[in-house]
Amino acid sequence: MGDVTLEHVSKHYDDVTAVDDMNLDIDDGEFICLVGPSGCGKSTTMEMIAGLTIPSEGKMFIGDREVTNLPPKDRGVAMVFQNIALFPHMDVYDNISFGLRLRNYDKEEIERRVERAAEIVQLQGMLERMPDEMSGGQRQRVAIARAIVRNPGVFLMDEPLANLDAKLRVHMRTELQRLHKELDTTIIYVTHDQAEAMTMSDRIAVIDSGQLQQIDPPLVCYNEPANLFVAGFIGSPSMNFLDGEVAADGFSSTNIDVEFDPADLGVEPGTDVTMGIRPEDVYLVDEESLVSNPSHRIDAVTDVLEPMGDEIFVYLKLSESAETDLEDTSGVANDQLLMSVAPDTDIAEDEDVTVVLDRSRVHLFDTATGEAISHGIETPVQTSGAPGTEAESDD
Amino acid sequence: MGDVTLEHVSKHYDDVTAVDDMNLDIDDGEFICLVGPSGCGKSTTMEMIAGLTIPSEGKMFIGDREVTNLPPKDRGVAMVFQNIALFPHMDVYDNISFGLRLRNYDKEEIERRVERAAEIVQLQGMLERMPDEMSGGQRQRVAIARAIVRNPGVFLMDEPLANLDAKLRVHMRTELQRLHKELDTTIIYVTHDQAEAMTMSDRIAVIDSGQLQQIDPPLVCYNEPANLFVAGFIGSPSMNFLDGEVAADGFSSTNIDVEFDPADLGVEPGTDVTMGIRPEDVYLVDEESLVSNPSHRIDAVTDVLEPMGDEIFVYLKLSESAETDLEDTSGVANDQLLMSVAPDTDIAEDEDVTVVLDRSRVHLFDTATGEAISHGIETPVQTSGAPGTEAESDD
Amino acid sequence: MATEQQSGEALSESRRSGPYASAVNWVEALSETQFAYLLLTPALILLGVIAIYPLASTFSMSLYADQLTGSARLGEFVGLQNYIDLFTGARNYALPSAFLPTFTSEFPFVTNIYGSALMVTLIFTVFSVLFETLIGFGQALILDQDFRGRRWVRVAIIIPWAVPIVIQGMIWYLMFQPNIGFLVGTTENPALLNQLGLIGTTPLRNTADSLFLIIVADVWKTSAFMALLILAGMQSIDRSLYDVAKVAGASRWQQFKMITFPLILPSVLVAMLFRTISAMRVYGIIETMAGCQTVPSLSCLVVTTFNAPLYGTSATVAFVTAGIIAIVVSVYIVNFASEDL
Amino acid sequence: ISTGGGDGDNGDNGSNGGGDSDTSTPINTEETTEDITVKIAGDTRMADNSDAIVQSMRDAGLPDNISIDIIAGSQVTDNRQAQYQQWLGGGREEPTLLMMDSGWTIPFIARNQLQNLSESLPSEMISTIEDEYFEASVSTAKGSNGDLYGVPLFPDFPTMQYRKDLLRNAGYTDDDFDTWATESMSWEEFSKVTKEALDANDVQYGYTFQADVYEGLSCCDFNEFMTSYGGAFFGGRDNLFGPVGERPITVDEQSVLDSIRMVRTLIHGEDDEYALDGITGGIAPEAVLQWTEEPSRKPFTGGDAIMHRNWPYSITINGADDVFGEDLGVMPIPYGVPADEAKYEGTGGPVAALGGWHMTMNPNAPQQQKQAGAQVLEVMMKPQFQLDNFGIQGWIPPRPELLDSEEAKNVDVIGRYLSALKVAGNNAIPRPVTVVWPQQSGKVAQEVNNAYAQEKTPEQAMSDLKSQLEAIEQSLA
Amino acid sequence: MSSEQPGAGLHDDDAEMKRGPFGRWVAKAIKNPGRVYRAMFYVATVFFLFTTLFPFYWLLIIALTPNRLISDMGLLPKGFNPEVFVTMFERVPFHLYMFNSFVLGITTTVIVLLLASLAGYVFGRLRFPGKGVLMLGILAISYFPPAAFLIPLFELFTGNTAISLGAVTISSPDLFNTPAPMVFPFSALFLPLSIFILTTFYGQIPDGLEDAARVEGTTRLGALFRVIVPLSAPGVATAGVLTFISVYNEFFFSFIMNNGEADSWAPIVAGILKYQGQFDTPYNLMAAASIVGVLPVAILVIIAQERIVSGLTAGALKE
Ligand SMILES: Nc1ncnc2c1ncn2[C@@H]1O[C@H](COP(=O)(O)OP(=O)(O)OP(=O)(O)O)[C@@H](O)[C@H]1O
Ligand SMILES: Nc1ncnc2c1ncn2[C@@H]1O[C@H](COP(=O)(O)OP(=O)(O)OP(=O)(O)O)[C@@H](O)[C@H]1O
Ligand SMILES: [Mg+2]
Ligand SMILES: [Mg+2]
């Protein structure tokens, strides 16, 4: 009833291709997060599913029905819009109850539901306000409430929590998850918040430039990114990338080499590859004991320190000439490395340090195509560390 | 030139007090983050500084001038609006150059600046789009560009990055910081993103219900929250709170006791106090070695596990009857404890574990007033751990 | 950005000085109330000189007797006598028709509906405004759609409004002129409208028939006015609201009822308000189609007496007309007040 | 701020809008020598022919230093009246001369808004007018004091046009037509003839005229019917122009009722409850009740009617070669009772309502202008000018004698029908124009139309009318 | 929340049940209500086109029929006389009248839009004491028949109103036969409508956009003209079109305030009436003239409609 299928769906605007040959197969009851850089086509995809934008090409199905040309009202979807779009002439109560009133629910039922929704989004007592008398976050919550009072087959939520503070966001997250379980509906959810995507979704769909890059459970995306783009996009701060090539004994680059047997991974020596390692997989040498499968030791100098409260980001210079360029987010920087350490670590700027990489967490990508070659090297267990296993197993 | 002072400023709407007797003293060139729950009055404060809302009471100064009744155009502020507010009838170029054109900059100068700003927000090549042909994030970036092309004394930014993806957000963050340094302007910044607030700001102003709770450098707010509200608000996931009272030998509650000498902290035994401990300051007993000043060992059972990629949140039940209520964000839960562990930690649900708290990171608050009593117990260094020191010193 | 930091706002601010700038600053510094009145000044001056002053002068004329002979435009001062005469019917001799209807105690209570300028005007107003609103609404709904050739359809629908009243009158006059137009026949050879009993064979000499035809002619021309205003209202609605409504499951009708209608209501009210006002002042189309003797509207009384020239009476009728309009449109005012004022 | 008029804050409230015009100062009629332009408020036709008109003025002796500027006012007479009312009421100095409908010159006179020509022009000029012009025309340019305020420019008389070809089919001959041209027939005969022709031909209408609710009914069609039956609005010709309030109102007299019954018979047939004996009925369509000149002319010109009452302008149209040419016949309007049987002097017989226009002078004009204007008036009184303009724009010469001239007879089309026109002119009946006529006219048209339309009995309509006229009359007393 | 009926709009199986001979279309229509809607839409469009255009067709018939033959008209012209469109210019310099009307219309429209914009801004967006009373007062002006203004205005514009400024008394200038005595009364009389239109439209522009403009450095007035007016384009264009058309065809004042000549700024209606004789009425010429006279308005509407339908506010704000 709530499975959503996109078959070769594209959307072209005059000179922009917003969505490009997208194939998506979302099961009934799944919670899918769409993530991707700004302008990659997430909202457009949502709008097409809702029926607000008609695809230029391709077909769409909800349940068993083809809905490609079905008007929105017959698709059984509810949507939280990125631009919120409250009805300016209705108070909060009327905004929230809009969809119910359309369906002629009886008054008590409407009232019950609205109260319940308002409670979930913590807007009790504001039901008589007009939208322009509310703060940004309050409006956004009204928009959420407006969607969740209904029981559609599919929920579409386009950055529903963008304007909420961390605490409220956590609260809303759990509420949405509970709702998801209770109603057993499909939820398609756009977010820029990694934590949201990681914690809430059954699968994450990573989109870039209108093209689907990977759709997998969160930890699979995190631990086994399908390509450079996904690897760089998922995780914050981003994965470190170093360009190099496959040597006879493994990966070799200007400052860092990582040993492995090319044959194991099925790569030809001489291939240009990019190595990726997440900041949390870089360890100070004192902690080497914690790493089951450490790499060579690497000497570096600390550059900038960014204390985040619960961790510290340390920018490491691998060569003299390196300059920490916080601005460059493209990722690939052969003489830099970002690592994260515990907040109580005794570390200062411009200090010589030695670090090791967790080889079981090293990713290799074909530089030319960006496709992943391997995730983790020479460990008995093929890929990632412990706690993800259960999530992976249901893939 | 760019210092902003609010003296006893209040703003009342018909039946709502949006801002309540706010005193703020922002130095020239400072980068201040306003944080607080949705609807606490952040935007209202910004609007008053911009001159768009006239305070019901109080006075405001920018530089040496009283600006309480000065029109916005004479205040020398630029603002990124929470609701973005692009001019829908102008293309991106015209939107960005609007303020410059008003000031009769010459054409080349305008062009140069617009191009530069577009580059910063990564909107090159989109200058001829109309706002309604852009994605949410793209619009937000236009709004940022519109503010940064100008060189005002004060930048007001109301959640400028809410709709951007993590990577772009990091990029924008560094850009804004660079801009801040280069232009040496005051920036007042609203954000719901803790990381943003922590990394960018010189000081964080925490607001609740229109009242200023604390204004201090980020780590001070994190490590030495002035009251329960700040403690609970800053940091995600939130600090664990346990209600108890001061016993002769320290803090005592249903499940956890923490030893200290009440005399040292100047509290009377018998006082109702609330203890706070952040998830990252709860350690599995195997890591006890890492903690300089551990508490008693505490037995618990793991409940829900939330793997976040770079860490795992573990909900601990301290008593049989405890139920993990992800929904309850009020914070105080005497039989629960949230801890965060490294992603590769070997832990599963419903497992018996023993944990210790880092006593040097235990916070005590007066339950009645919410005011902080102490931060950290019985450690030679009075308060928080290492890396914060330098930040604190300039307070 | 880095290089021109100091050339920023401070400079450009200091660049602006001189009388213009200080005037701008003075204006900006005004309080909201002062600013409001400042902005209203040009309009109020224009209205004061071109409207209020003449009205005051005309009002004073209404306090004088008519004067038909001699150089003087007006007779002696009579105070409110003109008004009294008008309401008691004592002045009816000077008017093309009675002003007020004659009332009876039996149904239908009013004996000379078509012989009373007030009743004729009210009938015209009610029906023309009603149909113009409905039709204008329909037209606006059509024009609001996107379809090929809509710009031409739009012009077609709006263009009747551009027809001068003289020509509007001529068009309909000729259509209903026996032996010229085909819409009216003779007793022996009736046209369709005659057969349907809608009009007689000499409709333009009969008050009821003429009134009907004048309403039709007015609806033809003036629906465009309504359509234009309503259309503008529709076009100003944020289209994303429709997206929300569609996804929420609203049918077209529900979208209209719950979004379009409430949001264009202010425009509709303004359109209806002004249509009502001008319908209450209807004159031109009557004069060109049927004549003021046949269809005496309130404005007919004003113009006829003005041309007579009974300036005192004319001024009196004009003010009474305005008063009646004020009463009629208070319906709208109340609506507005609840929203705004 | 105070205005010249309307405020009434002094005893002399609302003087003529500020112009302290002197309407009776004698005007120097010596020829002006300096160059001067005289502005004449005329009509479109006059403006269109302005070159020819000025030429004919020059031919008639207008000196070269006076140039003429003709303002093409609206030909719609009501519009002109309203315009003049503002101009003269507002005391404007321009234009110097105004072309005024004989139907509403008197109210302007009564309001002292026209130059008193008797006082200010040489008496020869005045006496020429009084003696040589159509008497009825002159009477509509006079004030209650008997002074002359306008120079008749041209009169206008309606006549009965008919289709000789159709009547021939009914057995009438050119002999009859010749007789009819000067000797009017009675309505009884007229209706009989028309009916015969109607039966003898396949035409739609017998007789078309104008009976819409408008000034044309009260001033003219009804006035003719009534007067031809010996009736009168206010007891005969003497009281036409007053004294308002002191004259009898006689619209409810039998002769007036007879005329209404006659018209009802013409329209509704002899079955009409109030049909007049002797009249053959059913020869006029009901449509006349909403016809004015043009709609009523259309069917006649279109060949659908036998008889048609209208102004001379339509003779030119209908008599054109491509319409009926010589087949168009013209005769005076029929009579109800012979003049000698009529109760009031000057009623009965073949009456024709009087139309036409005068030239009047703006009293506010500067002396210089008045002086030049007087010379223009003098030129316009020249027979040559009048004959020329009969040819140029169809202005019927205001002197009966000129209608007999060869020159007049040579004028295209209408020249053929001068004898009928002359009869009409000599029997012309002006409308009873006074300051209250605008009010009365509306009532007359309304009531008469009601009576014609069978909506009221003749008696009822006329007694209603009488009381309304009474009220209006009394309002001035 | 959990115990609700299943999602809306997902049950359409019953449409298959009825397959009577009658209802192929109906069945399809039920399945695809868009069809019904489109059908209704076209029917309505055709209906409106017919009703609004038929009188114009009638006008064209009249124009093309030689005046002499205008009687017993049917649905086709009797005779075909396109020269009428030439004759009309020969008889009356109609283009000059059109020009006059056009100039009067544009001038008035500019004045009205300017003043009404200021007033509309004030009434639509500001709160201040006296607002309601002032709005009512302005509205009340339109209650009066134009005749009520005529005499004082005529005197004012023909130099007959004396204005005392202390000791000096000056007479108002004589502006007869100039555009001024038309433009000013038109402006004043059509102002209330535009003020009310613009008040509603300006009032609907979200505050956020004005705020943004002001922070960017505009004055309040700057924000009005740079942001609010362009965003209210449909309303402004409508007010403009309505005002222009009203003036273009106005006759009451234009008739009294000049002598009716083309070179005295008389408007188009005066031109049309020029064709009319005292008794004879060349309907064909008048019809032709009005067809020609309507053309500039049609063009204006075509131009203005681009504004009327621009619908710019979409997506202006995130709210
Ligand atoms: N026009 C208004 N009328 C009444 N109340 C208002 C109005 N504007 C704001 N408020 C209220 O004032 C309070 C502060 O609003 P404000 O917009 O400053 O919140 P905020 O801190 O920016 O919240 P958010 O993070 O959700 O944007 C809110 O409770 C809001 O509901
Ligand atoms: N109406 C339009 N005309 C032209 N291009 C458009 C239009 N709407 C969207 N686009 C473009 O299509 C692309 C996808 O837009 P979309 O709104 O789906 O992005 P998004 O993934 O939602 O981004 P964001 O995270 O910034 O909201 C963008 O590059 C956008 O500029
Ligand atoms: Mg988006
Ligand atoms: Mg806010």
Coordinates of C-alpha atoms in Angstrom, one line a residue, chain D residues 70-342:
Chain D
I70 CA -16.4 78.1 -35.6
I71 CA -16.3 75.7 -32.6
A72 CA -17.9 72.5 -33.6
G73 CA -20.2 71.9 -30.7
S74 CA -22.1 68.7 -30.3
Q75 CA -25.1 68.4 -32.5
V76 CA -26.9 66.7 -29.7
T77 CA -29.0 69.5 -28.5
D78 CA -29.1 68.5 -24.9
N79 CA -25.4 68.4 -24.7
R80 CA -25.1 71.8 -26.2
Q81 CA -27.6 73.2 -23.8
A82 CA -25.7 71.8 -20.8
Q83 CA -22.4 73.1 -22.1
Y84 CA -23.8 76.6 -22.6
Q85 CA -25.3 76.5 -19.2
Q86 CA -21.9 76.1 -17.7
W87 CA -20.2 78.5 -20.0
L88 CA -22.7 81.3 -19.6
G89 CA -23.5 80.5 -16.0
G90 CA -19.8 80.6 -15.3
G91 CA -19.4 83.9 -16.9
R92 CA -17.0 82.9 -19.6
E93 CA -16.1 85.6 -22.2
E94 CA -15.8 83.1 -25.0
P95 CA -17.4 82.4 -27.4
T96 CA -18.9 85.6 -28.7
L97 CA -21.7 84.2 -30.6
L98 CA -23.6 81.0 -29.7
M99 CA -25.9 79.0 -31.9
M100 CA -28.9 78.1 -29.8
D101 CA -31.8 75.8 -30.2
S102 CA -35.1 77.7 -30.5
G103 CA -36.3 75.2 -28.0
W104 CA -34.3 76.4 -25.2
T105 CA -33.2 80.0 -25.9
I106 CA -35.9 81.4 -23.7
P107 CA -34.6 80.0 -20.4
F108 CA -31.2 81.6 -21.1
I109 CA -33.0 84.9 -21.7
A110 CA -34.8 84.5 -18.5
R111 CA -31.6 84.1 -16.6
N112 CA -30.0 87.2 -18.2
Q113 CA -27.4 85.2 -19.9
L114 CA -27.8 86.6 -23.4
Q115 CA -27.2 90.0 -24.9
N116 CA -30.4 92.0 -25.3
L117 CA -30.2 92.7 -29.0
S118 CA -33.2 95.1 -29.0
E119 CA -31.3 97.3 -26.6
S120 CA -27.9 97.0 -28.0
L121 CA -28.3 96.7 -31.8
P122 CA -29.6 99.3 -34.2
S123 CA -33.4 99.2 -34.3
E124 CA -33.4 98.7 -38.1
M125 CA -31.9 95.3 -37.6
I126 CA -34.4 94.4 -35.0
S127 CA -37.4 95.5 -37.0
T128 CA -36.2 93.6 -40.0
I129 CA -36.2 90.5 -38.0
E130 CA -39.6 91.2 -36.5
D131 CA -41.1 92.0 -39.8
E132 CA -39.6 89.7 -42.3
Y133 CA -38.8 86.5 -40.4
F134 CA -41.0 83.5 -39.7
E135 CA -43.1 84.8 -36.8
A136 CA -43.0 81.6 -34.8
S137 CA -39.2 81.6 -34.9
V138 CA -38.9 85.1 -33.8
S139 CA -41.2 84.4 -30.9
T140 CA -38.8 81.9 -29.4
A141 CA -36.0 84.4 -29.4
K142 CA -37.8 87.0 -27.3
G143 CA -37.8 87.7 -23.7
S144 CA -40.9 88.2 -21.6
N145 CA -40.4 92.0 -22.0
G146 CA -40.7 91.5 -25.8
D147 CA -37.1 92.3 -26.5
L148 CA -35.2 90.2 -29.0
Y149 CA -32.2 88.2 -27.7
G150 CA -31.4 86.2 -30.7
V151 CA -31.3 86.3 -34.5
P152 CA -33.1 83.3 -36.0
L153 CA -30.6 81.5 -38.1
F154 CA -32.8 78.9 -39.6
P155 CA -36.1 77.4 -38.7
D156 CA -37.0 73.7 -38.9
F157 CA -40.4 72.4 -39.6
P158 CA -41.5 68.8 -39.8
T159 CA -43.6 67.6 -42.7
M160 CA -45.3 64.4 -43.7
Q161 CA -43.3 62.5 -46.3
Y162 CA -44.9 59.8 -48.3
R163 CA -44.2 57.3 -51.0
K164 CA -45.9 58.4 -54.2
D165 CA -45.2 55.1 -55.8
L166 CA -47.1 53.2 -53.2
L167 CA -49.9 55.6 -53.1
R168 CA -50.3 55.4 -56.8
N169 CA -50.8 51.7 -56.3
A170 CA -53.7 52.6 -54.2
G171 CA -55.1 54.8 -56.9
Y172 CA -53.9 58.2 -56.1
T173 CA -52.4 60.4 -58.7
D174 CA -50.0 63.2 -59.2
D175 CA -53.0 65.6 -59.0
D176 CA -53.7 64.5 -55.5
F177 CA -50.1 64.8 -54.6
D178 CA -50.0 68.4 -56.0
T179 CA -52.9 69.3 -53.9
W180 CA -51.6 67.7 -50.8
A181 CA -48.3 69.7 -51.1
T182 CA -50.0 72.8 -50.0
E183 CA -53.4 71.7 -48.8
S184 CA -53.1 69.6 -45.8
M185 CA -55.6 66.7 -45.3
S186 CA -57.4 65.7 -42.2
W187 CA -56.2 62.9 -39.9
E188 CA -59.3 61.0 -40.9
E189 CA -58.4 61.2 -44.5
F190 CA -54.8 60.6 -43.8
S191 CA -55.5 57.4 -42.0
K192 CA -57.8 56.2 -44.6
V193 CA -55.4 56.9 -47.4
T194 CA -52.6 55.2 -45.5
K195 CA -54.7 52.2 -44.8
E196 CA -55.6 51.9 -48.5
A197 CA -52.0 52.1 -49.5
L198 CA -51.1 49.6 -46.8
D199 CA -53.6 47.2 -48.2
A200 CA -52.6 47.9 -51.8
N201 CA -48.9 47.3 -51.1
D202 CA -46.7 44.8 -49.4
V203 CA -45.2 47.1 -46.9
Q204 CA -44.8 46.6 -43.2
Y205 CA -45.9 49.9 -41.8
G206 CA -48.3 52.6 -42.8
Y207 CA -47.3 55.6 -40.8
T208 CA -44.1 56.0 -38.8
F209 CA -43.5 58.9 -36.4
Q210 CA -41.8 59.5 -33.0
A211 CA -43.5 58.8 -29.7
D212 CA -40.6 57.6 -27.5
V213 CA -40.5 59.2 -24.1
Y214 CA -38.3 62.1 -25.0
E215 CA -38.3 65.8 -25.6
G216 CA -39.3 65.2 -29.2
L217 CA -42.6 63.8 -28.2
S218 CA -43.5 66.7 -26.0
C219 CA -42.1 69.5 -28.1
C220 CA -43.2 68.2 -31.4
D221 CA -45.1 65.1 -32.2
F222 CA -47.6 65.4 -29.4
N223 CA -47.6 69.2 -29.8
E224 CA -48.6 68.8 -33.4
F225 CA -51.3 66.2 -32.8
M226 CA -52.7 68.3 -30.0
T227 CA -52.6 71.6 -31.7
S228 CA -53.9 70.2 -34.9
Y229 CA -57.0 69.2 -32.9
G230 CA -57.2 72.7 -31.5
G231 CA -55.8 71.8 -28.2
A232 CA -53.1 73.6 -26.3
F233 CA -50.9 73.2 -23.3
F234 CA -51.7 76.5 -21.7
G235 CA -54.7 77.8 -23.4
G236 CA -53.6 78.9 -26.8
R237 CA -50.6 80.5 -28.4
D238 CA -50.6 83.6 -26.3
N239 CA -49.6 81.8 -23.2
L240 CA -46.9 79.7 -24.7
F241 CA -44.1 81.6 -23.2
G242 CA -45.8 82.5 -20.0
P243 CA -46.6 84.0 -17.6
V244 CA -45.7 80.9 -15.8
G245 CA -48.1 80.1 -13.0
E246 CA -50.7 82.5 -14.1
R247 CA -51.8 80.7 -17.3
P248 CA -54.4 78.1 -17.5
I249 CA -53.4 74.5 -18.0
T250 CA -55.5 72.9 -20.7
V251 CA -54.0 69.6 -21.4
D252 CA -57.1 67.8 -20.1
E253 CA -59.5 69.4 -22.6
Q254 CA -61.4 67.4 -25.0
S255 CA -59.4 68.5 -28.1
V256 CA -56.2 67.2 -26.4
L257 CA -57.9 64.0 -25.4
D258 CA -59.2 63.6 -29.0
S259 CA -55.7 63.9 -30.3
I260 CA -54.6 61.2 -28.0
R261 CA -57.4 58.9 -28.9
M262 CA -56.6 59.6 -32.6
V263 CA -53.0 58.4 -32.1
R264 CA -54.2 55.4 -30.1
T265 CA -56.4 54.5 -32.9
L266 CA -53.6 54.8 -35.4
I267 CA -51.4 52.5 -33.3
H268 CA -53.8 50.1 -31.7
G269 CA -56.6 50.1 -34.2
E270 CA -60.2 50.9 -34.1
D271 CA -60.8 48.3 -31.4
D272 CA -59.0 50.4 -28.9
E273 CA -61.3 51.3 -26.1
Y274 CA -60.6 54.9 -26.6
A275 CA -60.5 54.8 -30.4
L276 CA -61.5 58.0 -32.1
D277 CA -64.4 57.8 -34.5
G278 CA -63.6 58.4 -38.1
I279 CA -60.0 57.5 -37.8
T280 CA -58.9 54.4 -39.7
G281 CA -56.9 52.4 -37.2
G282 CA -53.9 50.1 -37.1
I283 CA -51.7 52.0 -39.5
A284 CA -48.8 52.8 -37.1
P285 CA -46.7 50.2 -35.4
E286 CA -46.5 49.9 -31.7
A287 CA -42.8 50.5 -32.2
V288 CA -43.4 54.2 -32.6
L289 CA -43.7 54.2 -28.8
Q290 CA -40.0 53.8 -28.5
W291 CA -38.9 55.5 -31.7
T292 CA -37.1 58.7 -32.0
E293 CA -36.3 60.4 -35.4
E294 CA -33.7 58.0 -36.7
P295 CA -35.3 54.6 -35.7
S296 CA -38.6 55.8 -37.1
R297 CA -36.9 57.0 -40.4
K298 CA -35.0 53.7 -40.9
P299 CA -38.0 51.7 -42.0
F300 CA -39.3 54.5 -44.2
T301 CA -36.0 54.9 -45.9
G302 CA -35.7 51.2 -46.1
G303 CA -39.0 51.1 -48.0
D304 CA -41.0 49.5 -45.3
A305 CA -43.4 52.4 -44.6
I306 CA -45.8 54.6 -46.6
M307 CA -46.0 57.8 -44.4
H308 CA -43.4 59.3 -42.3
R309 CA -43.3 62.4 -40.2
N310 CA -39.9 64.0 -39.8
W311 CA -37.7 67.0 -40.1
P312 CA -36.3 68.4 -43.4
Y313 CA -33.0 66.7 -42.9
S314 CA -34.7 63.4 -43.8
I315 CA -36.3 64.9 -46.9
T316 CA -32.8 65.3 -48.2
I317 CA -32.0 61.7 -47.4
N318 CA -35.3 60.1 -48.6
G319 CA -35.5 62.4 -51.7
A320 CA -32.0 61.4 -52.9
D321 CA -31.9 59.8 -56.2
D322 CA -30.7 56.5 -54.9
V323 CA -33.5 56.3 -52.4
F324 CA -36.9 57.5 -53.6
G325 CA -36.1 60.5 -55.7
E326 CA -39.1 62.0 -57.3
D327 CA -41.3 59.3 -55.7
L328 CA -40.9 61.0 -52.4
G329 CA -43.8 63.2 -51.7
V330 CA -44.0 65.8 -49.0
M331 CA -47.0 67.5 -47.5
P332 CA -47.8 69.5 -44.4
I333 CA -48.8 67.6 -41.3
P334 CA -52.5 66.7 -41.4
Y335 CA -55.0 68.5 -39.2
G336 CA -57.5 67.4 -36.7
V337 CA -59.9 70.3 -36.9
P338 CA -59.7 73.2 -39.2
A339 CA -58.2 76.4 -37.7
D340 CA -61.6 78.1 -37.6
E341 CA -63.1 75.3 -35.6
A342 CA -60.4 75.4 -33.1

